[in-house]
């Protein structure tokens, strides 16, 4: 099966629009339509229900999607693997959610790369569910997550606790107006959402919602407002007085976990990588305990 047909199929699913898929793939819209017809003819099924401004997957399309994603990921990894330089002997892939990268991985990825000579490291941003699926399909070696997957085939270890504190761009913000003064809601995972629901009772809806802490931080710095942000991410702005910690609003924290398949043939290498991730913990913990 032509890999380009599958890539086009996945892009149409992602954008739900033939024209946008064409732009992202740098081909014409007619080429996208032709590839989808080729794929449908080859499989003998319709993959999409085509309505004006509303493209939906059929049942066969839903079944094809995870297979297409697995094939594309496997091909990408195979290309990297066979193209390894002479001085590279192993390849390890890791993934984290956008918030994991913002608040944790970005502070130590250079140390990890320099500490693993001879290893080609593939680092990606993946959603929680996609990371879990790729781990089970053996096309991802290690995932760093807030919400640990409860799957018997996976080894899951807690590596650190990330303090998340209430901050505001407005000096003098207190408990009574923290949630009502341009409050930005950041999705820090399931456990945070449950905790936040208890704190938020009786307040007006957030004026902005995002799944990424970096977006919330940039918005607050430019437009004002308040949010729950990891202390390590906001520290430099707190030190400069650009942001303020709201002391009478309760803070919280999130545990960070690593997960990998228990039958992964590179387990010794993964354990080395986990130990390197553990070395990032003291910096985060010491900043929180000093408060």
mmCIF file of C-alpha atoms in Angstrom, residues 2-160:
data_model
loop_
_atom_site.group_PDB
_atom_site.id
_atom_site.type_symbol
_atom_site.label_atom_id
_atom_site.label_comp_id
_atom_site.label_asym_id
_atom_site.label_seq_id
_atom_site.Cartn_x
_atom_site.Cartn_y
_atom_site.Cartn_z
ATOM 1 C CA UNK A 2 1.358 3.448 -0.943
ATOM 2 C CA UNK A 3 2.422 5.292 2.220
ATOM 3 C CA UNK A 4 1.466 8.634 0.624
ATOM 4 C CA UNK A 5 -2.151 7.491 0.395
ATOM 5 C CA UNK A 6 -2.182 6.728 4.102
ATOM 6 C CA UNK A 7 -0.525 10.055 4.967
ATOM 7 C CA UNK A 8 -3.180 11.864 2.962
ATOM 8 C CA UNK A 9 -5.954 9.892 4.653
ATOM 9 C CA UNK A 10 -4.610 10.727 8.137
ATOM 10 C CA UNK A 11 -4.241 14.416 7.252
ATOM 11 C CA UNK A 12 -7.831 14.619 5.983
ATOM 12 C CA UNK A 13 -8.990 12.981 9.222
ATOM 13 C CA UNK A 14 -6.987 15.496 11.236
ATOM 14 C CA UNK A 15 -8.181 18.603 9.378
ATOM 15 C CA UNK A 16 -11.657 17.342 8.376
ATOM 16 C CA UNK A 17 -11.142 19.362 5.213
ATOM 17 C CA UNK A 18 -9.705 18.372 1.814
ATOM 18 C CA UNK A 19 -8.455 21.894 1.087
ATOM 19 C CA UNK A 20 -6.628 22.276 4.415
ATOM 20 C CA UNK A 21 -5.136 18.811 4.030
ATOM 21 C CA UNK A 22 -3.858 19.815 0.590
ATOM 22 C CA UNK A 23 -2.216 22.958 2.014
ATOM 23 C CA UNK A 24 -0.518 20.998 4.790
ATOM 24 C CA UNK A 25 0.742 18.342 2.370
ATOM 25 C CA UNK A 26 1.828 20.903 -0.264
ATOM 26 C CA UNK A 27 -0.265 19.311 -2.997
ATOM 27 C CA UNK A 28 -3.424 20.349 -4.834
ATOM 28 C CA UNK A 29 -6.896 19.634 -3.518
ATOM 29 C CA UNK A 30 -7.603 17.504 -6.593
ATOM 30 C CA UNK A 31 -4.526 15.405 -5.737
ATOM 31 C CA UNK A 32 -5.913 14.851 -2.236
ATOM 32 C CA UNK A 33 -9.263 13.746 -3.678
ATOM 33 C CA UNK A 34 -7.516 11.437 -6.158
ATOM 34 C CA UNK A 35 -5.405 9.796 -3.420
ATOM 35 C CA UNK A 36 -8.438 9.209 -1.221
ATOM 36 C CA UNK A 37 -10.323 7.643 -4.160
ATOM 37 C CA UNK A 38 -7.319 5.407 -4.858
ATOM 38 C CA UNK A 39 -7.242 4.271 -1.238
ATOM 39 C CA UNK A 40 -10.985 3.626 -1.181
ATOM 40 C CA UNK A 41 -10.836 1.670 -4.439
ATOM 41 C CA UNK A 42 -7.909 -0.399 -3.189
ATOM 42 C CA UNK A 43 -9.738 -1.261 0.040
ATOM 43 C CA UNK A 44 -13.169 -1.590 -1.557
ATOM 44 C CA UNK A 45 -14.886 0.679 0.992
ATOM 45 C CA UNK A 46 -15.881 4.312 1.457
ATOM 46 C CA UNK A 47 -13.712 5.982 4.103
ATOM 47 C CA UNK A 48 -15.516 9.323 4.414
ATOM 48 C CA UNK A 49 -19.049 10.636 4.448
ATOM 49 C CA UNK A 50 -18.706 13.755 2.293
ATOM 50 C CA UNK A 51 -21.056 16.596 3.131
ATOM 51 C CA UNK A 52 -20.538 20.305 2.571
ATOM 52 C CA UNK A 53 -18.186 21.618 5.286
ATOM 53 C CA UNK A 54 -18.679 18.385 7.208
ATOM 54 C CA UNK A 55 -16.409 15.427 6.458
ATOM 55 C CA UNK A 56 -16.928 12.438 8.743
ATOM 56 C CA UNK A 57 -15.293 9.018 8.921
ATOM 57 C CA UNK A 58 -17.300 5.956 8.020
ATOM 58 C CA UNK A 59 -17.064 2.836 10.193
ATOM 59 C CA UNK A 60 -14.382 1.333 7.896
ATOM 60 C CA UNK A 61 -12.529 4.655 8.049
ATOM 61 C CA UNK A 62 -12.569 4.541 11.859
ATOM 62 C CA UNK A 63 -11.075 1.034 11.736
ATOM 63 C CA UNK A 64 -8.405 2.055 9.232
ATOM 64 C CA UNK A 65 -7.191 5.102 11.187
ATOM 65 C CA UNK A 66 -5.134 3.380 13.939
ATOM 66 C CA UNK A 67 -3.569 1.027 11.375
ATOM 67 C CA UNK A 68 -2.643 3.951 9.121
ATOM 68 C CA UNK A 69 -1.090 5.860 12.025
ATOM 69 C CA UNK A 70 0.888 2.793 13.101
ATOM 70 C CA UNK A 71 2.204 2.176 9.574
ATOM 71 C CA UNK A 72 3.235 5.821 9.109
ATOM 72 C CA UNK A 73 4.987 5.959 12.487
ATOM 73 C CA UNK A 74 6.709 2.644 11.833
ATOM 74 C CA UNK A 75 7.952 3.804 8.425
ATOM 75 C CA UNK A 76 9.273 7.061 9.862
ATOM 76 C CA UNK A 77 11.126 5.204 12.579
ATOM 77 C CA UNK A 78 12.523 2.676 10.096
ATOM 78 C CA UNK A 79 13.907 5.468 7.898
ATOM 79 C CA UNK A 80 15.663 7.048 10.882
ATOM 80 C CA UNK A 81 16.941 3.677 12.064
ATOM 81 C CA UNK A 82 18.586 2.648 8.786
ATOM 82 C CA UNK A 83 20.005 6.144 8.315
ATOM 83 C CA UNK A 84 21.817 6.186 11.669
ATOM 84 C CA UNK A 85 25.322 7.590 11.418
ATOM 85 C CA UNK A 86 28.269 5.239 11.866
ATOM 86 C CA UNK A 87 28.836 6.523 15.391
ATOM 87 C CA UNK A 88 25.209 5.926 16.385
ATOM 88 C CA UNK A 89 24.363 2.403 17.525
ATOM 89 C CA UNK A 90 20.904 2.719 19.071
ATOM 90 C CA UNK A 91 17.747 4.717 18.573
ATOM 91 C CA UNK A 92 15.351 5.612 21.384
ATOM 92 C CA UNK A 93 12.080 7.483 20.934
ATOM 93 C CA UNK A 94 10.393 9.421 23.715
ATOM 94 C CA UNK A 95 7.274 11.538 23.789
ATOM 95 C CA UNK A 96 5.640 13.958 26.177
ATOM 96 C CA UNK A 97 2.497 16.045 26.125
ATOM 97 C CA UNK A 98 2.923 19.783 25.374
ATOM 98 C CA UNK A 99 2.661 20.611 29.068
ATOM 99 C CA UNK A 100 5.270 17.997 29.985
ATOM 100 C CA UNK A 101 7.672 19.635 27.536
ATOM 101 C CA UNK A 102 6.892 23.151 28.786
ATOM 102 C CA UNK A 103 7.204 22.426 32.477
ATOM 103 C CA UNK A 104 9.684 19.554 32.710
ATOM 104 C CA UNK A 105 11.479 18.108 29.693
ATOM 105 C CA UNK A 106 12.717 21.380 28.212
ATOM 106 C CA UNK A 107 14.844 21.973 31.302
ATOM 107 C CA UNK A 108 16.912 18.823 30.846
ATOM 108 C CA UNK A 109 16.736 17.506 27.295
ATOM 109 C CA UNK A 110 20.216 18.865 26.437
ATOM 110 C CA UNK A 111 21.701 17.051 29.442
ATOM 111 C CA UNK A 112 20.021 13.818 28.364
ATOM 112 C CA UNK A 113 21.375 14.079 24.815
ATOM 113 C CA UNK A 114 24.929 14.792 25.982
ATOM 114 C CA UNK A 115 24.814 11.951 28.522
ATOM 115 C CA UNK A 116 23.855 9.327 25.922
ATOM 116 C CA UNK A 117 26.605 9.280 23.256
ATOM 117 C CA UNK A 118 26.052 6.750 20.522
ATOM 118 C CA UNK A 119 22.263 6.975 20.904
ATOM 119 C CA UNK A 120 20.017 8.643 18.348
ATOM 120 C CA UNK A 121 17.220 10.246 20.362
ATOM 121 C CA UNK A 122 13.838 10.938 18.772
ATOM 122 C CA UNK A 123 11.821 13.375 20.904
ATOM 123 C CA UNK A 124 8.215 14.208 20.006
ATOM 124 C CA UNK A 125 5.102 15.925 21.304
ATOM 125 C CA UNK A 126 2.229 13.453 21.608
ATOM 126 C CA UNK A 127 -1.150 13.436 23.306
ATOM 127 C CA UNK A 128 -1.695 11.094 26.259
ATOM 128 C CA UNK A 129 -3.876 8.575 24.416
ATOM 129 C CA UNK A 130 -1.655 8.518 21.332
ATOM 130 C CA UNK A 131 1.454 7.924 23.460
ATOM 131 C CA UNK A 132 -0.186 4.983 25.208
ATOM 132 C CA UNK A 133 -1.257 3.476 21.890
ATOM 133 C CA UNK A 134 2.217 3.852 20.401
ATOM 134 C CA UNK A 135 3.810 2.234 23.457
ATOM 135 C CA UNK A 136 1.539 -0.781 23.068
ATOM 136 C CA UNK A 137 2.283 -0.937 19.334
ATOM 137 C CA UNK A 138 6.063 -0.844 20.113
ATOM 138 C CA UNK A 139 6.575 2.208 17.888
ATOM 139 C CA UNK A 140 7.390 4.448 20.881
ATOM 140 C CA UNK A 141 9.929 3.532 23.544
ATOM 141 C CA UNK A 142 9.181 5.917 26.415
ATOM 142 C CA UNK A 143 6.332 8.263 27.315
ATOM 143 C CA UNK A 144 6.389 10.982 29.990
ATOM 144 C CA UNK A 145 2.873 11.658 31.267
ATOM 145 C CA UNK A 146 0.784 13.284 33.986
ATOM 146 C CA UNK A 147 -1.857 10.547 34.041
ATOM 147 C CA UNK A 148 -0.276 7.065 34.167
ATOM 148 C CA UNK A 149 -1.870 4.484 31.851
ATOM 149 C CA UNK A 150 -3.319 1.503 33.700
ATOM 150 C CA UNK A 151 -2.220 -1.198 31.263
ATOM 151 C CA UNK A 152 -0.601 -4.459 32.351
ATOM 152 C CA UNK A 153 1.831 -4.505 29.427
ATOM 153 C CA UNK A 154 3.416 -1.214 30.489
ATOM 154 C CA UNK A 155 5.922 -0.445 33.235
ATOM 155 C CA UNK A 156 4.946 2.833 34.914
ATOM 156 C CA UNK A 157 7.201 4.727 37.340
ATOM 157 C CA UNK A 158 6.692 8.032 39.134
ATOM 158 C CA UNK A 159 9.732 10.246 38.621
ATOM 159 C CA UNK A 160 8.868 13.554 40.304
#
